[in-house]
PDB file of C-alpha atoms in Angstrom:
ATOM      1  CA  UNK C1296     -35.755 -43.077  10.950  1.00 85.00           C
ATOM      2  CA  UNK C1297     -35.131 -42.232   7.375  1.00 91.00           C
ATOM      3  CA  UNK C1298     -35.777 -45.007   4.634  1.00 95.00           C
ATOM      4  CA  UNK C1299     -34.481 -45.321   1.741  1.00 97.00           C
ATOM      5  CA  UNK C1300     -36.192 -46.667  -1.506  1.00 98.00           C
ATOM      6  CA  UNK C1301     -34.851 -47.861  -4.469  1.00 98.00           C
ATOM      7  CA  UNK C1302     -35.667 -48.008  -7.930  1.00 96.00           C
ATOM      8  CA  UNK C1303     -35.696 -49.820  -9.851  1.00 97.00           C
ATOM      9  CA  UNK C1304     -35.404 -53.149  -8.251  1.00 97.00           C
ATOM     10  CA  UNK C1305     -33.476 -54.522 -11.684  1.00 98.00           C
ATOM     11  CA  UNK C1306     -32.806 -52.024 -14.572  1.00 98.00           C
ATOM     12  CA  UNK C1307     -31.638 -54.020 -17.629  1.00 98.00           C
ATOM     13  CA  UNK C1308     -29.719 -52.562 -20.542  1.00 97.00           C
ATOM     14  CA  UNK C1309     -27.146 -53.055 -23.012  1.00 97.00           C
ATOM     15  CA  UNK C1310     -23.365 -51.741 -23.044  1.00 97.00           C
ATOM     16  CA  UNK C1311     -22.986 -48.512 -24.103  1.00 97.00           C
ATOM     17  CA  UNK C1312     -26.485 -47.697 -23.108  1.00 98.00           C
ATOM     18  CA  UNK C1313     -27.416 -44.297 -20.420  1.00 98.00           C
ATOM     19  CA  UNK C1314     -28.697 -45.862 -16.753  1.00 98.00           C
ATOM     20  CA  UNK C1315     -30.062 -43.854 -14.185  1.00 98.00           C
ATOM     21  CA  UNK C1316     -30.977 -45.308 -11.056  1.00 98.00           C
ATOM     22  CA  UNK C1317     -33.803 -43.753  -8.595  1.00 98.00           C
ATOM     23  CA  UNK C1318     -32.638 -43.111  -4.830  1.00 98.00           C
ATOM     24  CA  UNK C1319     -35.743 -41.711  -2.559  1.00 98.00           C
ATOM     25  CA  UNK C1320     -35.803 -40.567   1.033  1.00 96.00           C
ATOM     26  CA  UNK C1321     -38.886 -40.878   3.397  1.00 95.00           C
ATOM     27  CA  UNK C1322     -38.106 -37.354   4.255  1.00 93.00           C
ATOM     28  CA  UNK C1323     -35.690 -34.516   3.453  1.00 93.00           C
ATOM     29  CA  UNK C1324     -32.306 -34.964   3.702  1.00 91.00           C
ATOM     30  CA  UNK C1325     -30.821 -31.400   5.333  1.00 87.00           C
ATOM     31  CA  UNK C1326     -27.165 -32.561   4.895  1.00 88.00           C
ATOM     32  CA  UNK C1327     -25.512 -33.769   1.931  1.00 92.00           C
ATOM     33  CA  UNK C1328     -24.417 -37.110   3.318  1.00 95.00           C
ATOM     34  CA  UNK C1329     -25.460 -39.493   0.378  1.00 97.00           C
ATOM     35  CA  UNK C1330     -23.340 -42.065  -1.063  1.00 98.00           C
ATOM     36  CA  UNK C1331     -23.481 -44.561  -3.680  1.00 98.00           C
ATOM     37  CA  UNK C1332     -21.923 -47.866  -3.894  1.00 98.00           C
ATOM     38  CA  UNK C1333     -21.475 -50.647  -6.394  1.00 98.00           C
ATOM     39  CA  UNK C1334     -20.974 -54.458  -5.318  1.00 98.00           C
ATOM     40  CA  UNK C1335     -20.414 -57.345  -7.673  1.00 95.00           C
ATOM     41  CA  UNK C1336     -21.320 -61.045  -6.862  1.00 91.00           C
ATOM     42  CA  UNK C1337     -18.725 -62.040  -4.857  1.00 89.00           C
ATOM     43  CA  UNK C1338     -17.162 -58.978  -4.003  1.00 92.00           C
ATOM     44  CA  UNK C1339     -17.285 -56.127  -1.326  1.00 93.00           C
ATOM     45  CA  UNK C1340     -18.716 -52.918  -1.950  1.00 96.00           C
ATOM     46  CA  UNK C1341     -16.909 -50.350  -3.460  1.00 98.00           C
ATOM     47  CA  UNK C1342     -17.439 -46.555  -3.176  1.00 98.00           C
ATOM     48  CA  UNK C1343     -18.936 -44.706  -5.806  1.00 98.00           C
ATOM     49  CA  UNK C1344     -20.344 -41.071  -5.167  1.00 98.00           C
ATOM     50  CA  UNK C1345     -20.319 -39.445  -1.549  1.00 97.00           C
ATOM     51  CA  UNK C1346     -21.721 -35.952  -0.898  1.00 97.00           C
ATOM     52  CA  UNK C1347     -24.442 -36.571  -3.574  1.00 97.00           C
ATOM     53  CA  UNK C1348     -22.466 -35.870  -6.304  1.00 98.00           C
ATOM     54  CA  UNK C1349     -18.600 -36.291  -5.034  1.00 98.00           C
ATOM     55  CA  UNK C1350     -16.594 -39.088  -7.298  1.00 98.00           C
ATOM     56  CA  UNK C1351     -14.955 -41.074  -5.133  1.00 97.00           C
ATOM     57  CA  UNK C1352     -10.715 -41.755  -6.019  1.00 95.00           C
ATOM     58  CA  UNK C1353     -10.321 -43.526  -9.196  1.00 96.00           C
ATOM     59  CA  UNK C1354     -14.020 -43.401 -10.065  1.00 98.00           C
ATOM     60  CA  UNK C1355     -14.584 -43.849 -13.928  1.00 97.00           C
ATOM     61  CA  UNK C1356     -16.128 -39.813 -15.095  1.00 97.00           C
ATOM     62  CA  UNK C1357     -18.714 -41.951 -16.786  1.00 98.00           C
ATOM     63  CA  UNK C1358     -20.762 -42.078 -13.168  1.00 98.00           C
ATOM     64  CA  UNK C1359     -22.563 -39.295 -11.611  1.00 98.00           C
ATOM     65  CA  UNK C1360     -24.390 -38.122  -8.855  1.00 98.00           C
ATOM     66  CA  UNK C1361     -26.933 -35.479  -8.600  1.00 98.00           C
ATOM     67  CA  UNK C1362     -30.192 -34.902  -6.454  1.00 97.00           C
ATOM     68  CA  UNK C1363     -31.424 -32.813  -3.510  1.00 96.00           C
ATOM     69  CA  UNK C1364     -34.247 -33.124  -0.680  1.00 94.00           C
ATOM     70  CA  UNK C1365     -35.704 -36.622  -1.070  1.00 96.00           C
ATOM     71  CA  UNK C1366     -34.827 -37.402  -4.891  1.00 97.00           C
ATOM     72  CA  UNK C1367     -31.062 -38.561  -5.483  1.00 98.00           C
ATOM     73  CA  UNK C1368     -29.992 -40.649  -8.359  1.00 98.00           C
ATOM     74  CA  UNK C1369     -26.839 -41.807  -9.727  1.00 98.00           C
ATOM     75  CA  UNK C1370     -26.335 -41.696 -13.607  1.00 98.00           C
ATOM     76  CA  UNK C1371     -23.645 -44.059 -15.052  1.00 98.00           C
ATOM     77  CA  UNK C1372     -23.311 -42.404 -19.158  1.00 96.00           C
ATOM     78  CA  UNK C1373     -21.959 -44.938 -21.112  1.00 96.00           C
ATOM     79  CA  UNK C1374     -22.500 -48.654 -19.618  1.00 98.00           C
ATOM     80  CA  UNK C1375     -18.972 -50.654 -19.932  1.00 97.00           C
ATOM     81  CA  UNK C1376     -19.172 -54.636 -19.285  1.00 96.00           C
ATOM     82  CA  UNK C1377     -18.130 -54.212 -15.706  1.00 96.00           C
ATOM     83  CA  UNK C1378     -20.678 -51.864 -14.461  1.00 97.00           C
ATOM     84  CA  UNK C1379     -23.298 -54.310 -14.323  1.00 97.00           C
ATOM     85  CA  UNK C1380     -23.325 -54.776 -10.692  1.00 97.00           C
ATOM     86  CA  UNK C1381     -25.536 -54.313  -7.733  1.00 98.00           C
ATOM     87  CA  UNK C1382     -26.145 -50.950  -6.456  1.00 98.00           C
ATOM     88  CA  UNK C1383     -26.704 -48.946  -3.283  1.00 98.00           C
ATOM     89  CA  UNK C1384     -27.591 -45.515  -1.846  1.00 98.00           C
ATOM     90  CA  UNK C1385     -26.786 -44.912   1.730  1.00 97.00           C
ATOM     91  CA  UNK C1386     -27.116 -42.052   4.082  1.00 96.00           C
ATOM     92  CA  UNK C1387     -24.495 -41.718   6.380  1.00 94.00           C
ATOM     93  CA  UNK C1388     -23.885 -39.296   9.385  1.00 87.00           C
ATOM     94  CA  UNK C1389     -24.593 -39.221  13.143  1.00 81.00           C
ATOM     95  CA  UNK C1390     -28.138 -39.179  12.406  1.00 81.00           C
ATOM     96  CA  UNK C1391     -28.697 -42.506  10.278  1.00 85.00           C
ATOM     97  CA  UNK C1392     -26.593 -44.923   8.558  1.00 89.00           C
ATOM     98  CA  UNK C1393     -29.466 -46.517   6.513  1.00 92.00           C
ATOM     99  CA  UNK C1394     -29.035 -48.353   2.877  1.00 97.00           C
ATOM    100  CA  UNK C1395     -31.096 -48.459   0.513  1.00 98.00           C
ATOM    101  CA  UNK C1396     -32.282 -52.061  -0.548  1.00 98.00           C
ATOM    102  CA  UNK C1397     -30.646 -52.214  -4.096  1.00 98.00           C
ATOM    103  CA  UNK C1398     -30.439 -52.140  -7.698  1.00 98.00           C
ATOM    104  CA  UNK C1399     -29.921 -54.631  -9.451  1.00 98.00           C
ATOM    105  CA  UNK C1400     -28.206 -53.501 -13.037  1.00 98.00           C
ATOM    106  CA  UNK C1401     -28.229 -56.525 -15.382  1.00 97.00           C
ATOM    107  CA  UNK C1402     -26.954 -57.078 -18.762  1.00 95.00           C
ATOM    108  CA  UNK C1403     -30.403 -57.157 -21.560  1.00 93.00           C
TER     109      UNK C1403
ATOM    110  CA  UNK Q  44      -3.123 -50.077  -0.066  1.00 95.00           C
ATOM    111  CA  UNK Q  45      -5.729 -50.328   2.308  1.00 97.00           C
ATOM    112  CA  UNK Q  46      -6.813 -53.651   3.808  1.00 97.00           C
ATOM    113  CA  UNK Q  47      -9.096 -54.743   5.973  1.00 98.00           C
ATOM    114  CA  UNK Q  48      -8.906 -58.873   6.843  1.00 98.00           C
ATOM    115  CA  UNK Q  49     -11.528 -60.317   8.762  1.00 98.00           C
ATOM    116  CA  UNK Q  50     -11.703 -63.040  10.731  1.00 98.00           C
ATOM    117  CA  UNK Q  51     -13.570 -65.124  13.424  1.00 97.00           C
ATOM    118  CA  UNK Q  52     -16.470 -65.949  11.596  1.00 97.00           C
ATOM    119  CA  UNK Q  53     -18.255 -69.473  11.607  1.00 97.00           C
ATOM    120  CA  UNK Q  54     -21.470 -71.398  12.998  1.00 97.00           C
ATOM    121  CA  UNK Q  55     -22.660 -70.935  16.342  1.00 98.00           C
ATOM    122  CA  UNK Q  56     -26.067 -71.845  17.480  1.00 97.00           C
ATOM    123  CA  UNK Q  57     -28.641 -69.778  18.638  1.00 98.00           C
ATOM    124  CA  UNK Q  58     -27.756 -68.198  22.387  1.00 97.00           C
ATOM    125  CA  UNK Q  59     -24.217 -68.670  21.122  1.00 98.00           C
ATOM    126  CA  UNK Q  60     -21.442 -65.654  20.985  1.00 98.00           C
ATOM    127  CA  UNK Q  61     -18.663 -64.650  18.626  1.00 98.00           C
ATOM    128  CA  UNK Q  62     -16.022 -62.110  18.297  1.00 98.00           C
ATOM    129  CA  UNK Q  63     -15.188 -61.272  14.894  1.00 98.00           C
ATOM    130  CA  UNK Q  64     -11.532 -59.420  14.100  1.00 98.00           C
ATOM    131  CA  UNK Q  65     -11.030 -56.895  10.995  1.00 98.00           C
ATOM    132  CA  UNK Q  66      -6.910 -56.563  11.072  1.00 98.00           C
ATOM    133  CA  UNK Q  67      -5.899 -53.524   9.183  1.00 98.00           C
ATOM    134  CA  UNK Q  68      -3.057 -52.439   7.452  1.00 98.00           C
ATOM    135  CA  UNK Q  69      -2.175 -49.993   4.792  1.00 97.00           C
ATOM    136  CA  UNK Q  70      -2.963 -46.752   6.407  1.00 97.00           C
ATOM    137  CA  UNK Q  71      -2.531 -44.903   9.712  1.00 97.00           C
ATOM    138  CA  UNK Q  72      -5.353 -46.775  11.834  1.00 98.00           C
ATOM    139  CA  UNK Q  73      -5.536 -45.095  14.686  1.00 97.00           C
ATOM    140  CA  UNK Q  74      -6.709 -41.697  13.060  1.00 97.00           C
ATOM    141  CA  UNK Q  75      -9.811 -42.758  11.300  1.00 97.00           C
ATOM    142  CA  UNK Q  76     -13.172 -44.823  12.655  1.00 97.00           C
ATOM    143  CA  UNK Q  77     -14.229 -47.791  11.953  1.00 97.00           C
ATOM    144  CA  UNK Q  78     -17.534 -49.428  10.950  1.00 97.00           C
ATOM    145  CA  UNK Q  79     -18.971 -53.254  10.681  1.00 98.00           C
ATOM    146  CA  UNK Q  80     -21.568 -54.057   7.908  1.00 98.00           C
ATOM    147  CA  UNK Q  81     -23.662 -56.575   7.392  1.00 98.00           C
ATOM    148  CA  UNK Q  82     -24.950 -58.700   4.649  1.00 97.00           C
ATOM    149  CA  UNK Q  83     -27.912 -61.998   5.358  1.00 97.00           C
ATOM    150  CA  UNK Q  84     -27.670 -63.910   2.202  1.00 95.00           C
ATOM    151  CA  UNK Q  85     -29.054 -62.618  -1.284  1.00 93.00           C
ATOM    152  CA  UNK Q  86     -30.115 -59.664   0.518  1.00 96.00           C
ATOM    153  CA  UNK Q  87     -28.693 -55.765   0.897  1.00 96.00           C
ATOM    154  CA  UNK Q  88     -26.678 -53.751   3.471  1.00 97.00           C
ATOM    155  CA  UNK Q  89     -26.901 -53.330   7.056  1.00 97.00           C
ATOM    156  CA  UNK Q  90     -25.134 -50.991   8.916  1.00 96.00           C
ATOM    157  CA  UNK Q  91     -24.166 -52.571  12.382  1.00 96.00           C
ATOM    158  CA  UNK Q  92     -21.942 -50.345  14.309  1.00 96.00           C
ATOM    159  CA  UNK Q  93     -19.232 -47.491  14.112  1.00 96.00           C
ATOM    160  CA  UNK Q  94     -16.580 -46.518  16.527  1.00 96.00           C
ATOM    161  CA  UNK Q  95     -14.578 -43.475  16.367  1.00 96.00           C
ATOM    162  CA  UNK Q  96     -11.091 -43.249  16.008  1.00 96.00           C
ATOM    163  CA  UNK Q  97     -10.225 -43.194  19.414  1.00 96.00           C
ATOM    164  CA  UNK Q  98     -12.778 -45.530  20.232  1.00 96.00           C
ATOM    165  CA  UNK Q  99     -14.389 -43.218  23.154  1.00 96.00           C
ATOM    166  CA  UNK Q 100     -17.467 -42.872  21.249  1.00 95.00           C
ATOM    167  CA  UNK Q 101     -19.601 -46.005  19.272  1.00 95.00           C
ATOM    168  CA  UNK Q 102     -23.010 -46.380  17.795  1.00 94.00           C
ATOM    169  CA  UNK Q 103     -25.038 -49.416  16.857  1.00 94.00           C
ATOM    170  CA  UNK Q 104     -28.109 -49.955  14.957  1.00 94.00           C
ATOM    171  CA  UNK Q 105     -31.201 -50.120  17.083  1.00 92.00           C
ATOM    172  CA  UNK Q 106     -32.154 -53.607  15.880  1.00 89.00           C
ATOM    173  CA  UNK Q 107     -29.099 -55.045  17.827  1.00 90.00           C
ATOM    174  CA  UNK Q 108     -30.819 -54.051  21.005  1.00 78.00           C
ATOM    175  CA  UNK Q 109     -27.213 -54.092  23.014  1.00 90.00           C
ATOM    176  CA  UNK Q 110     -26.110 -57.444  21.959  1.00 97.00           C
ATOM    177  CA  UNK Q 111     -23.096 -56.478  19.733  1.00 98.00           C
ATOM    178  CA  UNK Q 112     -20.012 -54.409  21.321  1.00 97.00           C
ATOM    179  CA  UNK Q 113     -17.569 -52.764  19.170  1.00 98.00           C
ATOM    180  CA  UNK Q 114     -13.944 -52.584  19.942  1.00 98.00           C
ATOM    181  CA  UNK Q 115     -10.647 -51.561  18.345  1.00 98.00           C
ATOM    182  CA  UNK Q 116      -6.920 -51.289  19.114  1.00 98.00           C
ATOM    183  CA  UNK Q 117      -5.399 -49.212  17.833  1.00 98.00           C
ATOM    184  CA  UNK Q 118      -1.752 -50.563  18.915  1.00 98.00           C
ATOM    185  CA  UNK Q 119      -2.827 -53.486  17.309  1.00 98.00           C
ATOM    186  CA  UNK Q 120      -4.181 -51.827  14.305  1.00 98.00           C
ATOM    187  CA  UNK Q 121      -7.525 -54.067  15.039  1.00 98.00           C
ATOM    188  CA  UNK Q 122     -11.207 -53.788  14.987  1.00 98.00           C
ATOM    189  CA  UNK Q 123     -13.369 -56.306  17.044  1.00 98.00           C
ATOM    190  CA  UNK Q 124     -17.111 -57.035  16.824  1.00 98.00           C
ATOM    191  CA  UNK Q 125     -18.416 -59.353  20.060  1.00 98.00           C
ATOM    192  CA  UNK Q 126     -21.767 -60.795  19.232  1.00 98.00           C
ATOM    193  CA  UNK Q 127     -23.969 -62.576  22.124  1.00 97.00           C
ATOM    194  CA  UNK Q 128     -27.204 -63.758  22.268  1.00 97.00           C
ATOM    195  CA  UNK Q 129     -27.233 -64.465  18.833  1.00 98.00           C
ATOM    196  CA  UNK Q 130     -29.842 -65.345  16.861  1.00 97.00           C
ATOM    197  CA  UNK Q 131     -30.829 -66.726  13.148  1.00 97.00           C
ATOM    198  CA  UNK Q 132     -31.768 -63.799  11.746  1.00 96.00           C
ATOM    199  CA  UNK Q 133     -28.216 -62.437  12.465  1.00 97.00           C
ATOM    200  CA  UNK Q 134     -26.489 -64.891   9.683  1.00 98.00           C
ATOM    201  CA  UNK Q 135     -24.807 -62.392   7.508  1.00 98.00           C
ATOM    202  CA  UNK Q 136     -21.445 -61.777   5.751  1.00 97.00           C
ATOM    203  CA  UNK Q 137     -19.992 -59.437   8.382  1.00 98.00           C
ATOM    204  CA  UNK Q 138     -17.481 -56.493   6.799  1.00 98.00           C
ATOM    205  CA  UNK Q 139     -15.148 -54.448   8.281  1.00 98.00           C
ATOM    206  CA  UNK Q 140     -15.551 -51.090   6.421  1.00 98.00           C
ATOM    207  CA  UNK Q 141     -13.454 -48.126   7.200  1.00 98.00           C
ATOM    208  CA  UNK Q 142     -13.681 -44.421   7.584  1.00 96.00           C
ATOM    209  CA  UNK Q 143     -13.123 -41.701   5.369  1.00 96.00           C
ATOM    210  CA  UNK Q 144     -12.051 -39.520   8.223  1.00 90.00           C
ATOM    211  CA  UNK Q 145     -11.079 -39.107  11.683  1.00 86.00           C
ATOM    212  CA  UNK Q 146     -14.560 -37.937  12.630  1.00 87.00           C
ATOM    213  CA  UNK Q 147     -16.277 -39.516   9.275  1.00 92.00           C
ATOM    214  CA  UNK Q 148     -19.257 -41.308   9.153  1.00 93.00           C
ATOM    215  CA  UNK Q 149     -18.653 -42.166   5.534  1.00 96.00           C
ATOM    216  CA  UNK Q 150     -17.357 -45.683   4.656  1.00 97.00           C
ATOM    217  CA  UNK Q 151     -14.897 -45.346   1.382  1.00 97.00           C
ATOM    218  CA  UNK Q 152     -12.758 -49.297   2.298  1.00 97.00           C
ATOM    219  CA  UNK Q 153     -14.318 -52.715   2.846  1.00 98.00           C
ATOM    220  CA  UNK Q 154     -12.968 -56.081   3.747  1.00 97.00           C
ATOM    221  CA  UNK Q 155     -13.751 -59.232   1.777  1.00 97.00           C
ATOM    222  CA  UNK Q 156     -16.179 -59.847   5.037  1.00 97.00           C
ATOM    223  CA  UNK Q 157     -16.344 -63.226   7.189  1.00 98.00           C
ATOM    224  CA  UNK Q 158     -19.430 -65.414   6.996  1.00 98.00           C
ATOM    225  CA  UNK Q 159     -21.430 -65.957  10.379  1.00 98.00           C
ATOM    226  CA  UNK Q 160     -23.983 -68.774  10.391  1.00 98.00           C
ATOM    227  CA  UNK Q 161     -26.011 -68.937  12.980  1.00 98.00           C
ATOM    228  CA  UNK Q 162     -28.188 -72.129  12.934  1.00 97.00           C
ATOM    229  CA  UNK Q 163     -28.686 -74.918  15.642  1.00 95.00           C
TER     230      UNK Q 163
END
């Protein structure tokens, strides 16, 4: 089974700032089945990125995708207020469904 | 709009069963699959189970070991989730999270989840 890590655990920055958050896989991902997710206390996830680098509908252009093989990361430009959030990477397919544990985007 | 409203959560004791219920509305649900998610408190996701749209074909996550049976009907526009055997470690916020496709394995809708508290 394919794991996902995360990193960092908690990134904090200030609005307007660049964050880039670290998705690994144990081994090479073949497909392009990688998502990205935000969740906010409280809240259910929402979807980000799919296909590595795919904005999901109504998806600010300030986020990004990118990444191949075992290296994926997500790349939000210009932090706003409401992006500070909890975020996951998650493979999905017939193959494995697994999450990544997190990261944890806080205000500095 | 899509929505997903689940219900059917609640304590139960170890041993115990539940079924949880994910009505949908808001789009056509008979031509897309269906997933549950999980979520044990202050901790991440956990993919549970999918079904496909027609609900012939359904997948769970190895740690369940066959306790957890996913259902849907699709006249009814409803997803199911029965849990036996349950145990403590399977307190979570449950969410019903749809497809992005008839055949998708990609989630792109959740539900507000229902919390299931498993505890004697």
């Amino acid at each position: 089974e394919i794991v996902l890590t995360q990193s960092p655990g908690t990134l904090s920055l200030s609005p307007g700032e660049r964050a880039t958050l670290s998705c690994r896989a144990s081994q090479s991902i073949s497909s392009n089945y990688l998502a990205w997710y935000q969740q906010t206390p409280g809240q259910a996830p929402r979807l980000l990125i799919y296909e590595i680098s795919t904005r999901a509908t109504g998806i600010p252009d300030r986020f990004s995708g990118s990444g191949s093989g075992t290296d994926f990361s997500l790349t939000i430009s210009r932090l706003e207020p409401e992006d500070f959030a909890v975020y996951y990477c998650q493979l999905y397919g017939s193959s494995s469904r697994t999450f990544g544990q997190g990261t944890k985007l806080e205000i500095k | 709009e899509v929505q997903l409203v689940e219900s059917g959560g609640g304590l139960v004791q170890p041993g115990g069963s539940l079924r949880l219920s994910c009505a949908a509305s808001g789009f056509t649900f008979s031509t897309y699959t269906m997933n549950w998610v999980r979520q044990a408190p202050g901790k991440g996701l956990e993919w549970v189970s999918f079904i496909s749209s027609s609900g012939t074909y359904t997948n769970y996550a190895d740690s369940l070991k066959g306790r957890f049976t996913i259902s849907r009907d699709n006249a009814r526009n409803s997803l199911y989730l029965h849990m036996n055997s349950l145990r403590v470690e399977d307190t979570a916020v449950y969410y019903c999270a749809k497809g992005a496709g008839s055949k998708s394995w990609l989630i792109d809708y959740w539900g507000q989840g229902t919390l299931v508290s498993v505890s004697s």
